[in-house]
Coordinates of C-alpha atoms and ligand atoms in Angstrom, one line a residue:
M22 CA 124.3 22.1 97.9
A23 CA 125.2 24.8 100.3
E24 CA 122.4 27.0 101.4
K25 CA 122.4 30.4 99.6
S26 CA 123.4 33.4 101.8
V27 CA 120.9 36.2 102.5
A28 CA 122.9 38.5 100.3
E29 CA 122.8 36.0 97.4
D30 CA 119.0 35.7 97.8
L31 CA 118.7 39.5 97.9
A32 CA 120.8 39.8 94.8
N33 CA 118.1 38.1 92.8
K34 CA 115.6 40.8 93.8
H35 CA 117.7 43.7 92.4
K36 CA 116.6 45.2 89.1
S37 CA 117.0 48.4 87.3
I38 CA 114.0 50.5 86.4
S39 CA 113.4 53.0 83.7
I40 CA 113.0 56.7 84.4
A41 CA 109.5 56.4 83.0
E42 CA 108.7 53.7 85.6
F43 CA 110.1 55.9 88.3
F44 CA 108.0 58.9 87.4
E45 CA 104.9 56.8 86.8
K46 CA 105.2 56.0 90.6
N47 CA 106.3 59.5 91.6
R48 CA 104.2 61.6 89.3
H49 CA 103.6 64.1 92.1
L50 CA 107.3 65.2 91.6
L51 CA 106.3 66.4 88.2
G52 CA 103.1 68.2 89.2
F53 CA 100.6 65.5 88.5
D54 CA 99.5 64.9 92.1
S55 CA 95.9 66.2 92.0
K56 CA 93.4 66.1 89.1
I57 CA 93.1 69.9 89.0
K58 CA 96.9 70.4 89.1
A59 CA 97.5 67.6 86.6
M60 CA 95.3 69.3 84.0
L61 CA 97.1 72.6 84.5
T62 CA 100.5 70.9 84.4
C63 CA 99.6 69.3 81.1
V64 CA 98.5 72.6 79.5
K65 CA 101.6 74.3 81.0
E66 CA 104.1 71.8 79.6
A67 CA 102.6 72.0 76.1
V68 CA 102.3 75.8 76.2
D69 CA 105.8 76.3 77.5
N70 CA 107.2 74.1 74.7
S71 CA 105.1 75.9 72.1
L72 CA 106.4 79.3 73.2
D73 CA 110.0 78.1 73.3
A74 CA 109.6 76.6 69.8
C75 CA 107.9 79.6 68.3
E76 CA 110.5 82.0 69.7
E77 CA 113.4 79.8 68.5
N78 CA 111.8 79.5 65.1
A79 CA 111.2 83.3 64.7
A80 CA 114.7 84.1 65.8
E81 CA 116.2 81.6 63.3
L82 CA 114.0 82.8 60.4
K83 CA 114.9 86.4 61.3
K84 CA 118.6 85.5 61.2
R85 CA 118.0 83.9 57.7
K86 CA 116.3 87.1 56.7
K87 CA 113.0 85.3 56.1
D88 CA 109.5 86.3 57.2
F89 CA 108.5 85.1 60.6
E90 CA 105.4 85.0 62.7
L91 CA 105.0 85.9 66.4
P92 CA 103.7 83.1 68.7
D93 CA 100.0 82.3 68.0
I94 CA 98.8 79.6 70.4
L95 CA 95.5 77.9 70.7
V96 CA 94.6 76.0 73.9
R97 CA 91.4 74.0 74.0
V98 CA 89.9 71.9 76.8
D99 CA 87.1 69.5 75.7
L100 CA 85.0 67.6 78.2
I101 CA 84.8 64.0 77.0
Q102 CA 82.7 62.6 79.8
G103 CA 82.7 62.6 83.6
E104 CA 86.2 63.5 84.7
V105 CA 87.8 62.8 81.3
Y106 CA 89.0 65.8 79.3
K107 CA 91.0 66.3 76.1
I108 CA 93.6 69.0 76.1
I109 CA 94.6 70.4 72.8
V110 CA 97.5 72.8 72.3
E111 CA 98.4 74.1 68.9
D112 CA 101.2 76.5 67.8
N113 CA 102.7 78.1 64.8
G114 CA 106.2 77.1 65.6
P115 CA 108.7 75.2 63.4
G116 CA 106.9 71.8 63.8
I117 CA 108.9 68.7 64.7
A118 CA 110.7 66.4 62.2
S119 CA 108.6 63.2 62.0
E120 CA 111.5 60.9 62.9
I121 CA 111.9 62.4 66.3
I122 CA 108.2 62.9 67.2
P123 CA 108.1 59.5 69.0
K124 CA 111.1 60.3 71.2
V125 CA 110.0 63.9 72.0
F126 CA 106.6 62.7 73.2
A127 CA 107.3 59.3 74.6
K128 CA 110.8 59.3 76.0
L129 CA 111.5 61.0 79.3
L130 CA 114.8 62.9 79.5
Y131 CA 114.8 63.5 75.8
G132 CA 115.0 67.1 74.6
S133 CA 117.1 69.8 73.0
K134 CA 117.5 72.0 76.0
F135 CA 119.1 70.1 78.8
G136 CA 122.5 71.5 80.0
R137 CA 122.6 74.3 77.4
L138 CA 123.2 77.6 79.1
K139 CA 120.5 79.6 77.4
Q140 CA 117.4 81.1 78.8
G141 CA 114.4 79.0 78.0
R142 CA 111.2 77.7 79.5
G143 CA 112.1 74.0 79.3
Q144 CA 115.3 72.7 80.7
Q145 CA 114.9 69.0 81.6
G146 CA 113.5 67.0 78.7
I147 CA 110.8 65.5 80.8
G148 CA 107.8 67.9 80.5
I149 CA 105.7 66.8 77.5
S150 CA 106.4 63.0 77.8
A151 CA 105.3 63.2 81.4
A152 CA 102.0 64.8 80.3
V153 CA 101.6 62.0 77.7
M154 CA 102.3 59.4 80.4
Y155 CA 99.8 60.9 82.8
G156 CA 97.1 60.8 80.1
Q157 CA 97.9 57.3 79.2
I158 CA 97.9 55.9 82.7
T159 CA 94.7 57.7 83.7
T160 CA 92.6 57.0 80.6
G161 CA 94.4 54.4 78.5
K162 CA 94.2 56.7 75.5
P163 CA 97.2 57.4 73.3
A164 CA 98.5 61.0 72.6
R165 CA 97.8 62.4 69.2
I166 CA 100.4 64.7 67.6
I167 CA 100.1 66.6 64.4
S168 CA 103.1 68.4 63.1
K169 CA 103.9 70.4 59.9
I170 CA 107.5 71.4 59.2
S171 CA 107.1 73.1 55.8
K172 CA 104.5 75.0 53.9
D173 CA 105.0 72.7 50.9
K174 CA 104.8 69.4 52.7
P175 CA 101.7 67.8 54.3
A176 CA 101.6 67.5 58.1
Q177 CA 102.3 64.2 59.8
L178 CA 99.9 62.6 62.3
V179 CA 101.4 60.3 65.0
E180 CA 99.4 58.5 67.7
L181 CA 101.5 57.0 70.4
F182 CA 101.8 55.4 73.9
I183 CA 104.9 55.3 76.1
D184 CA 106.4 51.9 76.7
I185 CA 106.9 52.6 80.3
K186 CA 109.2 49.7 81.0
N187 CA 111.6 50.7 78.4
N188 CA 111.0 54.5 78.4
D189 CA 110.4 54.5 74.7
A190 CA 107.6 55.0 72.2
K191 CA 104.9 52.6 71.1
V192 CA 103.7 54.1 67.8
L193 CA 100.1 53.2 66.9
K194 CA 99.7 55.5 63.8
N195 CA 102.1 57.5 61.7
E196 CA 100.6 58.9 58.6
E197 CA 100.2 62.0 56.4
Y198 CA 97.5 64.5 57.5
V199 CA 96.2 67.1 55.1
K200 CA 93.8 69.1 57.3
F201 CA 96.4 71.1 59.3
S202 CA 95.7 74.8 58.5
K203 CA 99.0 76.5 59.5
N204 CA 102.1 76.8 57.4
T205 CA 104.2 75.1 60.1
G206 CA 103.4 74.2 63.7
T207 CA 102.6 71.5 66.1
R208 CA 99.3 70.3 67.7
V209 CA 99.3 68.1 70.7
E210 CA 96.2 66.3 72.0
I211 CA 96.2 64.5 75.3
T212 CA 93.2 62.8 76.8
L213 CA 93.4 62.7 80.6
E214 CA 91.6 62.4 83.9
G215 CA 91.2 65.8 85.5
L216 CA 89.0 68.3 87.2
Y217 CA 88.3 71.6 85.5
R218 CA 88.1 74.9 87.3
G219 CA 86.9 77.9 85.3
S220 CA 88.4 80.5 87.6
G221 CA 90.7 81.0 90.6
D222 CA 94.4 81.4 91.2
K223 CA 95.3 78.0 90.0
S224 CA 93.0 77.7 87.0
I225 CA 94.0 77.2 83.4
F226 CA 92.4 80.5 82.6
E227 CA 94.6 82.3 85.2
Y228 CA 97.7 80.5 84.0
L229 CA 97.1 81.7 80.5
R230 CA 96.2 85.2 81.6
R231 CA 99.5 85.4 83.4
T232 CA 101.4 83.8 80.5
S233 CA 100.0 86.5 78.3
I234 CA 101.2 89.2 80.8
S235 CA 104.7 87.7 80.9
N236 CA 104.8 87.1 77.1
P237 CA 103.4 90.4 75.6
H238 CA 104.4 89.3 72.1
A239 CA 102.2 86.1 72.2
K240 CA 98.6 85.8 71.2
I241 CA 96.8 83.1 73.1
T242 CA 93.4 81.8 72.3
F243 CA 91.6 79.7 74.9
I244 CA 88.5 77.7 74.4
D245 CA 87.0 76.3 77.6
P246 CA 84.9 73.1 78.0
E247 CA 81.7 75.1 77.4
G248 CA 83.0 76.5 74.1
K249 CA 83.7 80.0 75.5
V250 CA 86.5 81.7 73.6
T251 CA 88.9 84.1 75.3
I252 CA 91.6 85.9 73.3
F253 CA 94.6 87.2 75.2
K254 CA 95.8 89.8 72.7
R255 CA 99.4 90.8 72.2
A256 CA 100.6 94.0 74.0
T257 CA 103.5 94.3 71.7
E258 CA 104.3 93.3 68.1
S259 CA 108.0 93.0 68.6
L260 CA 110.0 89.8 69.2
P261 CA 111.9 89.6 72.4
A262 CA 115.7 90.0 72.1
E263 CA 117.2 86.7 71.0
T264 CA 119.1 84.9 73.8
K265 CA 122.6 83.5 73.2
E266 CA 123.9 80.3 74.6
I267 CA 126.9 80.8 76.9
K268 CA 129.8 78.6 78.0
P269 CA 130.0 77.6 81.7
H270 CA 131.6 80.3 83.9
P271 CA 134.3 79.2 86.3
W272 CA 132.4 80.5 89.4
G273 CA 129.5 78.1 88.8
I274 CA 131.2 75.0 87.5
E275 CA 131.1 71.9 89.6
L276 CA 133.7 69.1 89.8
G277 CA 131.6 66.5 87.9
V278 CA 131.0 68.8 85.0
L279 CA 134.6 70.0 84.9
T280 CA 135.9 66.5 84.9
R281 CA 133.6 65.5 82.1
M282 CA 134.5 68.6 80.1
I283 CA 138.2 67.8 80.5
E284 CA 137.6 64.2 79.4
N285 CA 135.7 65.2 76.3
T286 CA 137.6 68.3 75.1
K287 CA 139.4 68.3 71.8
K288 CA 141.8 71.1 72.9
N289 CA 145.3 69.9 73.2
S290 CA 146.5 72.1 76.2
M291 CA 144.9 73.0 79.5
Q292 CA 145.6 76.7 78.6
S293 CA 143.4 76.5 75.5
F294 CA 140.8 74.4 77.3
L295 CA 140.3 77.1 80.0
T296 CA 140.3 80.0 77.6
E297 CA 138.1 78.5 74.9
E298 CA 135.7 76.2 76.7
L299 CA 134.9 78.4 79.7
S300 CA 133.5 81.8 79.7
K301 CA 135.4 85.0 80.6
V302 CA 138.8 83.3 81.1
S303 CA 141.5 85.4 79.5
A304 CA 145.0 84.0 78.6
L305 CA 146.4 85.8 81.6
N306 CA 143.6 84.5 83.9
A307 CA 144.2 80.9 82.6
K308 CA 148.0 81.2 83.2
Q309 CA 147.5 82.4 86.8
I310 CA 144.8 79.8 87.6
L311 CA 146.9 76.9 86.3
E312 CA 150.0 78.2 88.1
K313 CA 148.1 78.3 91.4
A314 CA 146.7 74.8 90.7
K315 CA 150.3 73.6 89.9
I316 CA 149.3 72.5 86.4
D317 CA 151.6 73.2 83.5
P318 CA 149.5 75.2 80.9
K319 CA 150.9 73.0 78.1
R320 CA 149.6 69.8 79.8
R321 CA 147.2 67.8 77.6
P322 CA 143.7 67.6 79.2
D323 CA 143.6 63.8 79.0
T324 CA 146.6 63.6 81.4
I325 CA 144.9 65.5 84.3
K326 CA 144.4 63.3 87.4
A327 CA 141.4 63.4 89.7
D328 CA 143.3 65.3 92.6
E329 CA 144.6 67.8 90.1
A330 CA 141.0 68.5 88.9
V331 CA 140.0 69.1 92.6
E332 CA 142.7 71.7 93.0
L333 CA 141.8 73.3 89.7
I334 CA 138.2 73.7 90.6
K335 CA 139.2 75.4 93.8
Q336 CA 141.3 77.9 91.9
L337 CA 138.6 78.4 89.2
Q338 CA 135.9 79.1 91.8
K339 CA 137.9 81.8 93.5
A340 CA 139.5 83.4 90.4
D341 CA 139.2 87.1 90.0
L342 CA 137.3 87.2 86.6
Q343 CA 134.9 89.3 84.7
R344 CA 131.2 88.4 85.4
P345 CA 129.5 86.0 83.0
P346 CA 128.1 87.5 79.8
T347 CA 124.5 88.6 80.0
D348 CA 123.4 88.5 76.4
C349 CA 122.1 85.1 77.3
L350 CA 119.2 86.7 79.2
S351 CA 115.9 88.0 77.8
P352 CA 113.9 90.0 80.3
V353 CA 110.4 91.0 79.4
G354 CA 111.4 94.7 79.7
R355 CA 110.0 97.5 81.8
G356 CA 107.8 99.0 79.1
A357 CA 106.3 95.7 78.0
I358 CA 105.5 94.7 81.5
E359 CA 103.7 98.0 82.1
K360 CA 101.7 97.6 78.9
S361 CA 100.7 94.1 79.7
L362 CA 99.6 94.8 83.2
K363 CA 97.7 97.9 82.0
L364 CA 95.9 95.8 79.4
V365 CA 94.7 93.4 82.0
Y366 CA 94.2 95.4 85.2
H367 CA 93.7 99.0 84.1
P368 CA 95.5 100.2 87.2
E369 CA 95.5 103.8 88.5
Y370 CA 99.2 103.7 88.9
I371 CA 101.9 101.3 87.7
V372 CA 105.7 101.2 88.0
A373 CA 108.1 98.6 86.7
T374 CA 111.9 98.1 86.8
T375 CA 114.4 95.7 85.3
R376 CA 117.5 95.2 87.5
P377 CA 121.0 94.9 86.0
P378 CA 122.0 91.2 85.7
N379 CA 123.7 89.4 88.6
V380 CA 125.2 86.0 89.2
Y381 CA 124.4 83.0 91.4
R382 CA 126.7 80.0 91.4
G383 CA 128.2 81.3 88.1
Y384 CA 124.8 81.5 86.4
P385 CA 123.7 84.9 85.2
F386 CA 120.2 85.9 86.3
Q387 CA 118.1 89.0 86.2
V388 CA 115.1 90.2 88.1
E389 CA 112.3 92.4 87.0
A390 CA 109.5 93.7 89.1
A391 CA 106.4 95.8 88.8
L392 CA 103.8 97.2 91.2
A393 CA 100.3 98.0 89.9
Y394 CA 97.8 99.8 92.0
G395 CA 94.0 100.3 91.9
G396 CA 91.9 100.0 88.7
D397 CA 90.5 96.5 88.3
I398 CA 92.8 95.0 91.0
P399 CA 90.7 93.6 93.8
E400 CA 90.8 95.2 97.3
G401 CA 92.2 93.3 100.2
S402 CA 95.7 91.7 100.4
A403 CA 98.1 92.3 97.5
Q404 CA 98.5 89.5 95.0
I405 CA 101.9 88.2 93.8
L406 CA 102.4 87.2 90.2
R407 CA 105.5 84.9 90.2
V408 CA 107.2 84.3 86.9
A409 CA 110.4 82.4 86.0
N410 CA 111.8 82.5 82.5
K411 CA 108.4 84.0 81.4
V412 CA 106.5 81.1 82.8
P413 CA 103.9 81.9 85.6
L414 CA 104.3 79.9 88.7
L415 CA 101.0 79.0 90.4
Y416 CA 101.9 76.3 93.0
E417 CA 104.3 76.0 96.0
S418 CA 104.1 79.7 96.6
G419 CA 105.3 79.5 100.3
A420 CA 108.6 77.9 99.3
C421 CA 109.4 80.4 96.5
A422 CA 112.1 83.0 96.8
I423 CA 109.7 85.5 95.2
T424 CA 107.1 85.1 98.0
I425 CA 109.8 85.1 100.7
A426 CA 111.3 88.3 99.4
S427 CA 107.9 90.0 99.0
S428 CA 106.9 89.1 102.5
E429 CA 110.2 90.3 104.0
M430 CA 109.8 93.8 102.5
D431 CA 109.1 96.6 104.9
W432 CA 106.2 97.9 102.8
K433 CA 105.0 100.4 105.5
R434 CA 108.4 102.2 105.2
Y435 CA 107.4 103.2 101.7
G436 CA 104.0 104.4 102.8
I437 CA 102.3 101.4 101.3
P438 CA 99.4 100.3 103.6
K439 CA 99.9 97.0 105.4
A440 CA 97.6 95.7 108.2
S441 CA 99.3 94.3 111.3
G442 CA 99.7 90.5 111.0
S443 CA 99.7 90.6 107.3
Q444 CA 103.0 90.1 105.3
L445 CA 101.9 91.7 102.1
P446 CA 100.4 95.2 101.5
T447 CA 96.7 95.4 102.3
A448 CA 95.8 97.4 99.3
P449 CA 94.6 96.7 95.7
I450 CA 98.2 95.9 94.5
I451 CA 99.6 93.4 92.0
I452 CA 103.2 92.5 92.8
F453 CA 104.8 91.2 89.6
V454 CA 108.2 89.6 89.9
H455 CA 110.1 87.9 87.0
I456 CA 113.4 86.1 87.4
C457 CA 115.1 85.0 84.2
S458 CA 118.3 82.9 84.0
V459 CA 120.1 80.4 81.9
W460 CA 119.4 77.9 84.7
V461 CA 116.6 78.8 87.1
P462 CA 117.2 77.1 90.4
F463 CA 113.8 75.4 90.9
T464 CA 113.1 73.7 94.2
S465 CA 111.9 70.5 92.3
E466 CA 111.3 68.9 88.9
S467 CA 107.8 70.3 88.8
K468 CA 109.4 73.8 88.4
A469 CA 106.9 75.4 90.6
A470 CA 109.1 77.5 93.0
V471 CA 112.4 79.3 92.8
A472 CA 115.0 78.2 95.4
N473 CA 115.9 81.0 97.9
Y474 CA 119.5 81.7 97.2
P475 CA 120.4 84.9 99.3
I476 CA 121.6 86.7 96.2
I477 CA 118.3 86.1 94.4
I478 CA 116.3 87.2 97.4
K479 CA 118.5 90.4 97.5
E480 CA 117.9 91.2 93.9
I481 CA 114.1 90.7 94.2
K482 CA 114.1 93.0 97.2
L483 CA 116.1 95.7 95.4
A484 CA 113.7 95.6 92.5
L485 CA 110.7 95.7 94.7
Q486 CA 112.2 98.5 96.8
E487 CA 112.7 100.6 93.7
C488 CA 109.1 100.2 92.7
A489 CA 107.8 100.6 96.2
R490 CA 109.5 103.9 96.6
Q491 CA 107.6 105.3 93.6
L492 CA 104.3 103.7 94.4
G493 CA 104.6 105.0 98.0
V494 CA 104.9 108.5 96.7
F495 CA 101.8 108.1 94.6
I496 CA 99.8 106.6 97.5
K497 CA 100.9 109.2 100.0
R498 CA 100.0 111.9 97.5
K499 CA 96.7 110.3 96.9
I500 CA 95.9 110.0 100.6
K501 CA 96.9 113.7 101.1
I502 CA 94.8 114.9 98.2
K503 CA 91.9 112.8 99.5
R504 CA 92.2 114.3 103.0
D505 CA 92.5 117.8 101.7
A506 CA 89.6 117.2 99.4
Q507 CA 87.5 116.0 102.4
R508 CA 88.4 119.3 104.2
I509 CA 87.6 121.5 101.2
N510 CA 84.4 119.6 100.6
T511 CA 83.3 120.5 104.1
F512 CA 84.0 124.2 103.5
I513 CA 82.3 124.1 100.1
K514 CA 79.3 122.3 101.7
Y515 CA 78.9 125.0 104.3
S516 CA 79.8 128.0 102.1
E517 CA 76.2 128.3 100.9
V518 CA 74.9 128.5 104.5
L519 CA 77.7 130.8 105.5
S520 CA 77.0 133.1 102.5
T521 CA 73.2 133.3 103.4
A522 CA 74.0 134.0 107.1
L523 CA 76.6 136.6 106.2
A524 CA 74.2 138.3 103.7
E525 CA 71.6 138.5 106.4
L526 CA 74.0 139.9 109.0
T527 CA 75.6 142.5 106.6
R528 CA 72.3 143.1 104.8
K529 CA 74.0 142.6 101.5
E530 CA 73.0 140.7 98.3
E531 CA 73.5 137.0 98.9
K532 CA 75.1 136.6 95.4
E533 CA 77.7 139.2 96.2
V534 CA 78.6 137.6 99.5
K535 CA 78.8 134.2 97.9
K536 CA 81.3 135.6 95.3
I537 CA 83.5 136.9 98.2
V538 CA 83.3 133.6 100.0
D539 CA 84.3 131.7 96.8
E540 CA 87.2 134.1 96.3
V541 CA 88.4 133.4 99.8
L542 CA 88.1 129.6 99.2
E543 CA 89.9 129.9 95.9
K544 CA 92.7 131.9 97.5
R545 CA 93.2 129.6 100.4
Y546 CA 92.5 126.2 98.8
G547 CA 93.0 126.8 95.1
D548 CA 96.1 124.7 94.9
I549 CA 94.2 121.7 96.4
I550 CA 91.4 122.1 93.9
K551 CA 94.0 122.3 91.1
K552 CA 95.7 119.1 92.4
R553 CA 92.4 117.3 92.4
Q554 CA 91.9 118.3 88.8
E555 CA 95.4 117.2 87.9
L556 CA 94.9 113.8 89.5
A557 CA 91.6 113.4 87.5
K558 CA 93.5 114.2 84.3
E559 CA 96.3 111.6 85.2
E560 CA 93.6 109.0 85.8
A561 CA 92.0 109.8 82.5
K562 CA 95.3 109.2 80.7
L563 CA 95.4 105.5 81.8
P564 CA 94.3 103.0 79.1
T565 CA 90.9 101.6 79.2
K566 CA 91.1 98.9 76.6
K567 CA 90.2 95.6 78.2
V568 CA 91.6 92.2 77.4
E569 CA 89.2 91.0 74.8
A570 CA 87.1 88.3 76.3
E571 CA 84.5 87.6 73.7
K572 CA 82.0 84.9 73.7
E573 CA 82.0 83.1 70.3
K574 CA 80.7 79.9 69.1
E575 CA 83.5 77.4 69.0
S576 CA 85.0 77.4 65.5
D577 CA 86.4 74.2 64.2
E578 CA 89.9 75.1 63.3
E579 CA 90.6 71.9 61.4
Ligands
LIG630 N1 105.6 72.3 70.2 C1 106.9 72.0 69.9 N2 107.5 72.4 68.8 C2 108.8 72.1 68.5 N3 109.5 71.4 69.3 C3 109.0 70.9 70.4 C4 107.6 71.2 70.8 N4 107.4 70.5 72.0 C5 108.5 69.9 72.3 N5 109.5 70.1 71.4 C6 110.9 69.6 71.5 O1 110.8 68.4 72.3 C7 111.8 68.5 73.4 C8 111.2 67.8 74.6 O2 110.2 68.5 75.2 P1 110.0 68.4 76.8 O3 108.9 69.3 77.2 O4 109.8 67.0 77.1 O5 111.4 68.9 77.4 P2 112.0 70.3 77.5 O6 111.0 71.3 77.1 O7 113.3 70.3 76.8 O8 112.3 70.4 79.1 P3 111.3 70.4 80.3 O9 111.2 69.0 80.8 O10 111.9 71.3 81.3 O11 109.9 70.9 79.8 C9 112.1 70.0 73.5 O12 113.4 70.1 74.1 C10 111.9 70.5 72.1 O13 113.1 70.4 71.4
LIG631 MG1 109.1 71.4 78.0

């Protein structure tokens, strides 16, 4: 028998692997690279899902004219032993139909949000199953899910593993569970290897605090491994505006997507395909685009050849069209951001702005920013709170468009102090930036940093400039008042000595001379004294209510 060629030998070594197997090896891509980060990622995936689900549920119930609840989320971290922890996240969302629970929690790339052009926290269908997988491979323990979909039905308890080779669920337990106290909702329990940090920029506490700032309508209760309870209260009782799903806009569409859409459309002419399946293409636009692409508007989509699609995409991308619709976006809102930041930092001054929507690669996006100054904000370098689709970003700060834009700002130009060598203001300032979009361009699957598209950087800078202008005025005024106050304080300090000396010289009553000196001071510096009083009044107007951080004994919510 002839000897096998090298290629034939190599052919035997080829095999396909499942996505679960790929991410088991490359878990760092999903944010599971260190024990501290892995714990945070796990909480983040579950909390993001809970908020998405609660909001969708509330919006749907509102549409059906039924009572709805605002998000109420419990996060608990229990120390099991050594470096093994159990993370519990419970919400009052819609629950999950029992037949899909195994797929939701044990199949990577399974979800309801991929590819839909709607603002949401999740977009890939990987998050929660990756967290389940991390728990399973580090502790060998299954995930436990309890879900209730109706007030009148008992909850369902499912315990499962991921069959990593087949990217599917291995269900160990699937039974009714009567102890779930909410009307509807989901509780996820994942046991994992981790390291818990009680405070710091990248702690679970900080992540939840920032989640609460960016989601003023949500109540979040956190129970740490020592049983300490922190309640992040709602800053508003109103539900954010519901976001609408949009169709792809011609400016952002890519060849692969267009070809697939043409293959799958049920429309029987290219004219109706363009006007009905893409956004903002009028009948006249479609006619002109097809004419330029040399395609008859009456052509059936299934007759379009590959080279015709290439020409069509060129014409679509440069067509003179209206911008994409923006009712798909749900910013936090200027007022709500201010309320949230005041509740947490009690700043001396705060300014926020929401920019009008803009477009990158055909995707609508919107930037909001706020600058908070003084109060409980620590001295030193300013701190950036980066947020994308209402999710705080804690890692990969240097690679993020928000950090880049904030560092490129000419803060001094606005009168905001900045030490030489420092990129951010050197003052007690919180720089809050939120970018929301139907598709946030993250730099990787771990969704930790926003890619720096020039148009996104520009919008962030415009928002920050608007805020910086106003904060600058406040700081300049404050510095001037302080300087004037120092000057007047010197006069006041010596006015007593001056009055005594003058009384002696003129042989008059000291009281009388003091009265004249005070009158002179009032005449000359009265406006400064008044300004000082006004500033004190302004400061008194700022809220003093703190985020409630109460120590309570852990209450067993089951
Ligand atoms: N707490 C929950 N309540 C209701 N549905 C949920 C909940 N958690 C997850 N789901 C459903 O499970 C799906 C899969 O969640 P998963 O986190 O894996 O992906 P995703 O949120 O769609 O995207 P991403 O990978 O970006 O997080 C979601 O799309 C959602 O439909
Ligand atoms: Mg998710």
